CSV table of C-alpha atoms and ligand atoms in Angstrom, one decimal:
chain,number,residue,atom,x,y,z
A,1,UNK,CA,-25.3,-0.4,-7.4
A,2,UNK,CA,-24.8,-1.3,-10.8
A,3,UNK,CA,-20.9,-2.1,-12.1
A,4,UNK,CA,-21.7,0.3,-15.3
A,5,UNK,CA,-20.6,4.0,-14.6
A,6,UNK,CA,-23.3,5.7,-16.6
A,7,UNK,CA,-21.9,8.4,-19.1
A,8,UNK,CA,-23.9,11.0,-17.2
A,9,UNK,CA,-22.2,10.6,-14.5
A,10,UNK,CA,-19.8,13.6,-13.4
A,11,UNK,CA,-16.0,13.5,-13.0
A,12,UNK,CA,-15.1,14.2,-8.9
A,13,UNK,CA,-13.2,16.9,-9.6
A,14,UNK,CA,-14.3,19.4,-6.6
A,15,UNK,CA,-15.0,19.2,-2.7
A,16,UNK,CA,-18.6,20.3,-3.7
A,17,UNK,CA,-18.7,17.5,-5.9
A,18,UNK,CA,-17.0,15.5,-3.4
A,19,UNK,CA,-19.6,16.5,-0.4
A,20,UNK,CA,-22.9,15.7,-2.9
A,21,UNK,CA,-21.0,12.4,-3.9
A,22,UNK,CA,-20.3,11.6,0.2
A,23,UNK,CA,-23.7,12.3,0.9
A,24,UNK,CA,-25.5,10.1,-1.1
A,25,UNK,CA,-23.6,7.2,-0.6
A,26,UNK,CA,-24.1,8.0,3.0
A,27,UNK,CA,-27.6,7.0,2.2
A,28,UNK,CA,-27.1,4.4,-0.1
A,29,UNK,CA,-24.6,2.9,2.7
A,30,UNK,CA,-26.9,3.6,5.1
A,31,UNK,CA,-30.2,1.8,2.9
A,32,UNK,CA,-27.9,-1.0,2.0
A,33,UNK,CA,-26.7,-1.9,5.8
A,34,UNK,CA,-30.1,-0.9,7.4
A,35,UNK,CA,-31.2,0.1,10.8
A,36,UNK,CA,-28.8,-2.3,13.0
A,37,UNK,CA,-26.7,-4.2,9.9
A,38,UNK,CA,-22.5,-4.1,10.9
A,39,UNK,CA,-19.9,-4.1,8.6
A,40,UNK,CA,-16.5,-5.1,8.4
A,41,UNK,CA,-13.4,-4.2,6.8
A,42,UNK,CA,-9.9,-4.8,6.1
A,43,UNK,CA,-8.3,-1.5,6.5
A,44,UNK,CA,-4.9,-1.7,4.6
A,45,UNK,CA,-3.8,2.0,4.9
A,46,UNK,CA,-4.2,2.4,0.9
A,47,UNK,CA,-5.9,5.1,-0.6
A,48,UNK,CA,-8.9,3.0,-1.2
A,49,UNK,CA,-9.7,1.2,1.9
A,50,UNK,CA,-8.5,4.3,3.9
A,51,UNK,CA,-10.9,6.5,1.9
A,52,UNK,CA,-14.1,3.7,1.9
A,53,UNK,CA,-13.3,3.1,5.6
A,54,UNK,CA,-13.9,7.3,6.2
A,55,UNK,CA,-16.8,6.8,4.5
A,56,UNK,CA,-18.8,4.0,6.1
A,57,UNK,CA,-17.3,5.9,9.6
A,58,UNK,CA,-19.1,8.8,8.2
A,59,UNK,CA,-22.2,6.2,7.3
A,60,UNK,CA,-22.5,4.1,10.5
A,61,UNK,CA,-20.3,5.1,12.8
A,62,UNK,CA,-19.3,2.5,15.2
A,63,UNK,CA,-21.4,-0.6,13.0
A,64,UNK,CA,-18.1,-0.5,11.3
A,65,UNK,CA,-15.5,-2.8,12.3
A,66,UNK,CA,-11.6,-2.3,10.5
A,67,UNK,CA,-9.6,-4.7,10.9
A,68,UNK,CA,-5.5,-3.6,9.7
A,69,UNK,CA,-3.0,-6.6,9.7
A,70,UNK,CA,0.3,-5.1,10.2
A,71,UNK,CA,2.1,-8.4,8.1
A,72,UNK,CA,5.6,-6.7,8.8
A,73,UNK,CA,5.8,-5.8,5.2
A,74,UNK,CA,4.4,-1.8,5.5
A,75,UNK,CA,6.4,0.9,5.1
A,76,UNK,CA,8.3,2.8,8.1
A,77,UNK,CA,5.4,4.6,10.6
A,78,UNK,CA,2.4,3.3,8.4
A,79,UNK,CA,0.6,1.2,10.8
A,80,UNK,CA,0.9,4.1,13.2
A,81,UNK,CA,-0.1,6.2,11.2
A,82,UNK,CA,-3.5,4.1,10.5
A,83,UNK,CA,-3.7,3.5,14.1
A,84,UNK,CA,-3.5,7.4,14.8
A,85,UNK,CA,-5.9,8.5,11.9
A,86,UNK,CA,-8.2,6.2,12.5
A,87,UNK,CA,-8.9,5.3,15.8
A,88,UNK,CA,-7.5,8.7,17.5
A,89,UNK,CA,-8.8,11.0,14.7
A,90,UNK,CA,-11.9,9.6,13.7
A,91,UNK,CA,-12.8,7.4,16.2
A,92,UNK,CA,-13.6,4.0,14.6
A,93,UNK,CA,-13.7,1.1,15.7
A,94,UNK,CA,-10.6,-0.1,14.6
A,95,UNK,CA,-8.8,-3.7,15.3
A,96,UNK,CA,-4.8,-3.6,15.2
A,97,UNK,CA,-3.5,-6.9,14.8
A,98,UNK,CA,0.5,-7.7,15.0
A,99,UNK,CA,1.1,-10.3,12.8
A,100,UNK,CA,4.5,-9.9,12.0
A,101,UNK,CA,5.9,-12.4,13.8
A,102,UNK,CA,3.6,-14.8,12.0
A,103,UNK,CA,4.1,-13.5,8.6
A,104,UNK,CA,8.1,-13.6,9.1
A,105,UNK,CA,7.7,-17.1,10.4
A,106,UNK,CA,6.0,-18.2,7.5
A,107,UNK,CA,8.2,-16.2,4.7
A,108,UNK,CA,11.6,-18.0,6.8
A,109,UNK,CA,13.4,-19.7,3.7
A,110,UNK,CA,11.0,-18.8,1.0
A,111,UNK,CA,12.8,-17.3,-2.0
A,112,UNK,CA,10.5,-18.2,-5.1
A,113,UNK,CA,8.6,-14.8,-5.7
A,114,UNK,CA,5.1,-15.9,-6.6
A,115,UNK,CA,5.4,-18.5,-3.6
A,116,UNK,CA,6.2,-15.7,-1.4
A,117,UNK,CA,3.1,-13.4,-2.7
A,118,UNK,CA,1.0,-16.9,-1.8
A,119,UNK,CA,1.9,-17.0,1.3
A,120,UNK,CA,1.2,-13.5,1.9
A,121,UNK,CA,-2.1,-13.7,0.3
A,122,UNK,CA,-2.9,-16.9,2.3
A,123,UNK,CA,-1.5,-15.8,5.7
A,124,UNK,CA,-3.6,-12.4,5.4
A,125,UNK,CA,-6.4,-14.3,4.5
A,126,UNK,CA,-6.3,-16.6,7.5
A,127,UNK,CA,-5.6,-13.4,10.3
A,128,UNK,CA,-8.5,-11.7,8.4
A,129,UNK,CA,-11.0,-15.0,9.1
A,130,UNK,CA,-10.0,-15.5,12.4
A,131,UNK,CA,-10.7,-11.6,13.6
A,132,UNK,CA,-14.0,-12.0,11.3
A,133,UNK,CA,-15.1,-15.0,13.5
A,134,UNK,CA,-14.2,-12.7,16.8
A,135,UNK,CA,-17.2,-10.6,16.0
A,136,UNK,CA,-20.5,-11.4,16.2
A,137,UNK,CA,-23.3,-10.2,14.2
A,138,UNK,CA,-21.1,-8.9,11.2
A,139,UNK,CA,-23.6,-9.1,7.6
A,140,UNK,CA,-21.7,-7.3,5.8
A,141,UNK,CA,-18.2,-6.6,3.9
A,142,UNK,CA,-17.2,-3.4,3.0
A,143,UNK,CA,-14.4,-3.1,0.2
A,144,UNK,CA,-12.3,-1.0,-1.7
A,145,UNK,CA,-12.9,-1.9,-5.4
A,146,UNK,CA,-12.9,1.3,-7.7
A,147,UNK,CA,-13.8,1.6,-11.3
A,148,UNK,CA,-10.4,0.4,-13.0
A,149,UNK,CA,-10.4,-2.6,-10.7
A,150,UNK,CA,-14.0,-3.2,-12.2
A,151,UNK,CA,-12.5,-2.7,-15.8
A,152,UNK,CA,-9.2,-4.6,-15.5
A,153,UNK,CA,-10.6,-7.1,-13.7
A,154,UNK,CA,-7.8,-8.7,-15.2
A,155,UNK,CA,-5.5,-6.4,-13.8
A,156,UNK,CA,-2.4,-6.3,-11.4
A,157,UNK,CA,-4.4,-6.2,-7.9
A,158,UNK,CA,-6.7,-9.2,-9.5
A,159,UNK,CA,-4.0,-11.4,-9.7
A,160,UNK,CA,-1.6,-10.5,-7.0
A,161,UNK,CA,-2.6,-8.5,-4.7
A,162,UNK,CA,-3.2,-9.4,-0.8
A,163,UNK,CA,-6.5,-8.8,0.7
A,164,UNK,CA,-8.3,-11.0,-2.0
A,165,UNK,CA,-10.9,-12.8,0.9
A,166,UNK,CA,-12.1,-16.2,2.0
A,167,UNK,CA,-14.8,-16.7,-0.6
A,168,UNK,CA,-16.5,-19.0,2.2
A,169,UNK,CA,-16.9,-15.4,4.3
A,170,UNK,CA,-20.7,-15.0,3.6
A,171,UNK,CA,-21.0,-11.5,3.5
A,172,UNK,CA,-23.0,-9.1,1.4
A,173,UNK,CA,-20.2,-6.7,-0.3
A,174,UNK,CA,-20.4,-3.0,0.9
A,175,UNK,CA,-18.4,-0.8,-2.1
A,176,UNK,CA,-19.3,2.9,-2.7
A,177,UNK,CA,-16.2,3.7,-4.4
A,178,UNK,CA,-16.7,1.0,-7.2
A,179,UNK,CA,-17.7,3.7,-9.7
A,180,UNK,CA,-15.1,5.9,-8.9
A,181,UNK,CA,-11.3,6.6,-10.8
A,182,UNK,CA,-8.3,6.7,-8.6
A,183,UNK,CA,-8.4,10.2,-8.6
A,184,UNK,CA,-11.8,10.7,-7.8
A,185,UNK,CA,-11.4,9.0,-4.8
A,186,UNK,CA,-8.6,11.1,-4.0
A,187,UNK,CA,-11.1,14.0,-3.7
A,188,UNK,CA,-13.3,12.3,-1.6
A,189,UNK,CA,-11.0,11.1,0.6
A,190,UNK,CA,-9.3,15.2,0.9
A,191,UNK,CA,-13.2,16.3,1.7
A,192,UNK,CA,-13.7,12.9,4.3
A,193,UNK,CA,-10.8,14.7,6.3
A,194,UNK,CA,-8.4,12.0,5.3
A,195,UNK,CA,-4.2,13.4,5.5
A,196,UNK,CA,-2.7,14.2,2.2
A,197,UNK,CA,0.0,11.8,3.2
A,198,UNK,CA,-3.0,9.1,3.1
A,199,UNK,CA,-4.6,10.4,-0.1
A,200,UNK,CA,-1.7,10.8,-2.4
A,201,UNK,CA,0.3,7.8,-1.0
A,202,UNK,CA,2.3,6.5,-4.1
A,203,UNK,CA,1.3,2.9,-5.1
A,204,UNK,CA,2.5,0.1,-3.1
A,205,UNK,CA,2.3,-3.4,-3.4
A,206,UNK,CA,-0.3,-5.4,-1.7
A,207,UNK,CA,2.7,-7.6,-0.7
A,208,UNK,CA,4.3,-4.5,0.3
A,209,UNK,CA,8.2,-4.2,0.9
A,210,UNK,CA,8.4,-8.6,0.8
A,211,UNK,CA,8.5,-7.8,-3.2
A,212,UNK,CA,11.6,-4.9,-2.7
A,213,UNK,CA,13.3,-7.1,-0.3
A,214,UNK,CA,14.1,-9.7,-2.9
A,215,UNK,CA,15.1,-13.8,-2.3
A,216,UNK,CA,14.6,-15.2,0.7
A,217,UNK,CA,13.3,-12.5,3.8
A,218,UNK,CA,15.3,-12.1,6.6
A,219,UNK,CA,14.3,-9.6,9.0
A,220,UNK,CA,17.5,-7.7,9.5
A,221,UNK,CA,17.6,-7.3,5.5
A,222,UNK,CA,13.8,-6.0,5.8
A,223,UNK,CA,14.4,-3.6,8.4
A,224,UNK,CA,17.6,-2.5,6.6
A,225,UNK,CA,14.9,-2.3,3.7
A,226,UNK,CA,12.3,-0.5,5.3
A,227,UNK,CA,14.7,2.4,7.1
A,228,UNK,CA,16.6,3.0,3.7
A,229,UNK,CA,13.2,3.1,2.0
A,230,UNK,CA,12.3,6.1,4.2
A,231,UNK,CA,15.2,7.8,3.5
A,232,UNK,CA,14.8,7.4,-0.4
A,233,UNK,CA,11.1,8.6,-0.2
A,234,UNK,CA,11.9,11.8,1.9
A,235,UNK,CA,14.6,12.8,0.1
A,236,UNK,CA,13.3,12.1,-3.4
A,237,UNK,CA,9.7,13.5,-1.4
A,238,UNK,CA,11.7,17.0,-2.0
A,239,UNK,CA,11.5,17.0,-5.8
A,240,UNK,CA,9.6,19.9,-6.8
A,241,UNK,CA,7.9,17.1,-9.4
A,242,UNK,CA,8.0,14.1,-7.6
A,243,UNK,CA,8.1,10.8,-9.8
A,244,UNK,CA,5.0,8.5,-10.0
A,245,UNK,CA,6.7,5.9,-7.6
A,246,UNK,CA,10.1,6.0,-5.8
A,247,UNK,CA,11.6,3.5,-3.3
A,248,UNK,CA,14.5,1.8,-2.5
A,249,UNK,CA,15.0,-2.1,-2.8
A,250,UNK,CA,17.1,-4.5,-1.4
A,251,UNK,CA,18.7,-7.5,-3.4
A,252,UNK,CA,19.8,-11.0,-1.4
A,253,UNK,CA,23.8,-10.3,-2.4
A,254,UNK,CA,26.5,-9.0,-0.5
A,255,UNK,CA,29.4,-7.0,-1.5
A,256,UNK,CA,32.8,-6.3,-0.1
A,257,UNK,CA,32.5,-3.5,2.1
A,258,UNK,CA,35.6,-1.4,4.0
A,259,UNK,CA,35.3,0.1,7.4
A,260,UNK,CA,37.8,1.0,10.2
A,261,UNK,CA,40.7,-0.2,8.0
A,262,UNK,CA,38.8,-3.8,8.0
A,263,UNK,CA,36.9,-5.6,5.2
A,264,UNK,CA,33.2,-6.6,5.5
A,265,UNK,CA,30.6,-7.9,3.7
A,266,UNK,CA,27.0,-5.9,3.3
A,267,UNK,CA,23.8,-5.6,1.0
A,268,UNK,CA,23.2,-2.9,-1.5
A,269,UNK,CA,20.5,-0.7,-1.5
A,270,UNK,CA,18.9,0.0,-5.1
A,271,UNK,CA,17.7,3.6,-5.6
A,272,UNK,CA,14.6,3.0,-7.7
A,273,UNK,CA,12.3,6.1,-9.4
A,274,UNK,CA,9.7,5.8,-12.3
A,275,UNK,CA,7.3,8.2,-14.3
A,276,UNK,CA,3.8,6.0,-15.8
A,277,UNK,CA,0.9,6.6,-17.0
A,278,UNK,CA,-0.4,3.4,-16.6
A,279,UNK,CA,2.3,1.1,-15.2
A,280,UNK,CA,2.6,-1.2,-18.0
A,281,UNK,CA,5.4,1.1,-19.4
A,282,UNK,CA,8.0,3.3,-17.1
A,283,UNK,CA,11.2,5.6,-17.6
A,284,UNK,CA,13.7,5.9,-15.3
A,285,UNK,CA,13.9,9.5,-13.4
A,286,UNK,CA,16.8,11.4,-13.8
A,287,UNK,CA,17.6,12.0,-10.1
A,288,UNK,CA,19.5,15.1,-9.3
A,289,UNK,CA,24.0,14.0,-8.4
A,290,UNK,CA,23.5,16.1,-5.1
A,291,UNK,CA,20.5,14.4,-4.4
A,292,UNK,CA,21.8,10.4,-5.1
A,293,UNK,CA,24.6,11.5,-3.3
A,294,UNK,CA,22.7,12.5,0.0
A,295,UNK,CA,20.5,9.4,-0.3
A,296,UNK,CA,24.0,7.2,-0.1
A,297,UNK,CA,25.1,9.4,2.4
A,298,UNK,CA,22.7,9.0,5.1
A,299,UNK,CA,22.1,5.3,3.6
A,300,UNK,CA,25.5,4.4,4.3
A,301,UNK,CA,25.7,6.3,7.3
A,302,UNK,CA,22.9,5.3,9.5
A,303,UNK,CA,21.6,1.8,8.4
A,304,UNK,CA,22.9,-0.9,9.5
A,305,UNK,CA,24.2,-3.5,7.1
A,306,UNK,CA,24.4,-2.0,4.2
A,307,UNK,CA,27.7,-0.9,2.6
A,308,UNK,CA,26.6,0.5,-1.4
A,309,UNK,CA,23.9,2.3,-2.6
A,310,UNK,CA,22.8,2.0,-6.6
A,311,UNK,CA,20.7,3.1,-9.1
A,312,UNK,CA,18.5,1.8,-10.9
A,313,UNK,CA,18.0,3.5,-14.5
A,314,UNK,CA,16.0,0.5,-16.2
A,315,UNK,CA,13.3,1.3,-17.5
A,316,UNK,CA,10.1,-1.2,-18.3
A,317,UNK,CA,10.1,-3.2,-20.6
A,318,UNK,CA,12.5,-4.7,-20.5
A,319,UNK,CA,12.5,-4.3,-16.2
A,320,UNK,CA,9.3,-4.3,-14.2
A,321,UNK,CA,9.2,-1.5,-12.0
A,322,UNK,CA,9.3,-3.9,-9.5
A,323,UNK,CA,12.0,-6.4,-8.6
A,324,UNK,CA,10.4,-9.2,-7.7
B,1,XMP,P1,5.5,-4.1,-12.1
B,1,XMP,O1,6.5,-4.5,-11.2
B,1,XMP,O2,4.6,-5.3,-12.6
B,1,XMP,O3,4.5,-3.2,-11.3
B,1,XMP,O4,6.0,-3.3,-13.3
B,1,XMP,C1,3.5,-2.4,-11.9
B,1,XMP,C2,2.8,-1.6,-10.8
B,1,XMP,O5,2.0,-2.5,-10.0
B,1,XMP,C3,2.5,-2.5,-8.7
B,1,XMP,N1,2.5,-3.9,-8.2
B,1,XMP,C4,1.6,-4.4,-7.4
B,1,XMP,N2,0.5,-3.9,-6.9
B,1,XMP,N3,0.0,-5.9,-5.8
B,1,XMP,C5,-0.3,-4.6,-6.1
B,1,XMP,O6,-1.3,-4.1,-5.6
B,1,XMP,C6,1.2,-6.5,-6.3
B,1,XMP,O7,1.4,-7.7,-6.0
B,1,XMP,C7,2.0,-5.7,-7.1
B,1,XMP,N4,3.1,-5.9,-7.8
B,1,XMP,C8,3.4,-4.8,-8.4
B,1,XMP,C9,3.9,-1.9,-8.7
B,1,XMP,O8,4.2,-1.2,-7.5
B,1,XMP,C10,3.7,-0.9,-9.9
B,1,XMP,O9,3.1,0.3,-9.5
């Protein structure tokens, strides 16, 4: 396949669209791999690799081999929740590995943000080899690119996000989304079977919450991070217009807390929501009092460490809509 959408082709906007689309690159897949070919592929939970990974199931059936790192960095129940789509619903051959421990290990100390997004890169990089020289027989890759990664190649997952791969992995690439806008895949993914949650997952980070849990990761702050983050996104989840991208963040400072008459120190959580078009610019949400309020409440009430909840109303420039 060419890396040129032609102008005749249509926009994905239907499931009959969707199901024509499906079933030719059923073929193609299917042309491309040949009679016996197997294909492998890191399965990060995204939209894209989640919708691709559907796909080649759909394709080739058990010739597909997904590999999903759990890096300790995913969001509260995602790795689950691959596990349980995946493997239970639609039966693929699916490798779970636990690297967590060996993720955490390596991050111990590290407060330099780029040095910390290396590390993740490099560390996934190395898991993802090592399963790849497990198998035996594997020819080909299969990948997630879509159209704007295509365009921007240039773009924010070109330069930082994890998942990049060993360039000495000698595979030929398997990628029948690369034509595709983010929103086309989105259809495809809806007629492929794949949960909404799945489909319309708000973006997150290839380093995932190691950019949100800022300075040096410790993993009592991270899993501080990750329960408060759960409780941001169903609560702000509830907005009859939900922002482009809400979560919560937690800084490498502690404040003076009180509790049972007696003084302690704890982190802060930082309430974070942003409309985009594009991410290069953001505003700020205007989240509902009643709403921040329940957020602190159930922050300060049920995870451990924490003693303050803020918001953030920066918008970007001059803030990225990330923190780190
Ligand atoms: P910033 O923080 O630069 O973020 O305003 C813009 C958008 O990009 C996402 N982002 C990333 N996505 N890997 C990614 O795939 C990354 O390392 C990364 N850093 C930021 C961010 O969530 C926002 O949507």
């Amino acid at each position: 396949m060419a890396d040129v959408r032609p102008e005749t082709m249509e926009r994905i906007t239907t499931k009959e669209l969707a199901d024509k689309f499906i079933e030719e690159q059923v073929a193609a897949v299917r042309e491309q791999v040949g009679e016996d070919g197997k294909v492998l592929l890191a399965l990060s939970g995204g939209v894209d690799s989640s919708v691709v990974a559907a796909l080649l199931i759909k394709a080739i059936g058990d010739r597909l081999t997904c590999v999903h790192v759990n890096h300790g960095l995913l969001r509260k129940g995602e790795p689950e929740q691959v596990v349980k789509v995946f493997r239970e619903e639609l039966g693929a051959n699916l490798i779970y590995v636990d690297a967590v421990d060996r993720f955490l290990d390596q991050l111990a100390g590290v407060d330099e943000p780029e040095t910390k997004r290396k590390i993740i890169g490099k560390v996934f990089i190395d898991v993802f080899a090592e399963e790849a020289s497990k198998l035996e027989g594997i020819g080909f890759l299969g990948q997630g690119t879509i159209y704007p990664d295509i365009l921007e190649s240039d773009g924010v997952k070109a330069h930082h996000n994890v998942g990049g791969l060993p360039e000495d992995l000698q595979f030929e690439l398997v990628e029948p989304v690369k034509l595709l806008y983010k929103d086309e895949v989105r259809v495809v993914g809806t007629a492929l079977g794949l949960p909404d949650s799945m489909v319309y997952r708000q973006p997150f980070p290839g380093p995932g919450l190691g950019v949100r849990c800022t300075g040096a990761i410790t993993r009592d702050r991270l899993e501080a991070l990750r329960e408060a983050d759960a409780i941001v996104r169903e609560e702000i989840g509830k907005m009859e217009q939900t922002p482009w991208q809400y979560f919560a963040v937690i800084p490498d400072i502690q404040s003076t807390g009180i509790k049972d008459g007696k003084r302690y120190m704890g982190w802060p959580v930082i309430v974070r929501a942003i409309n985009t078009v594009d991410a290069v610019t953001a505003e700020s949400v205007e989240l509902p009092w009643d709403m921040l309020c329940r957020i602190r409440d159930r922050i300060i009430e049920t995870v451990p460490g924490v003693n303050r909840v803020m918001w953030d109303i920066s918008n970007k420039p001059t803030s990225t809509i990330e923190w780190e």
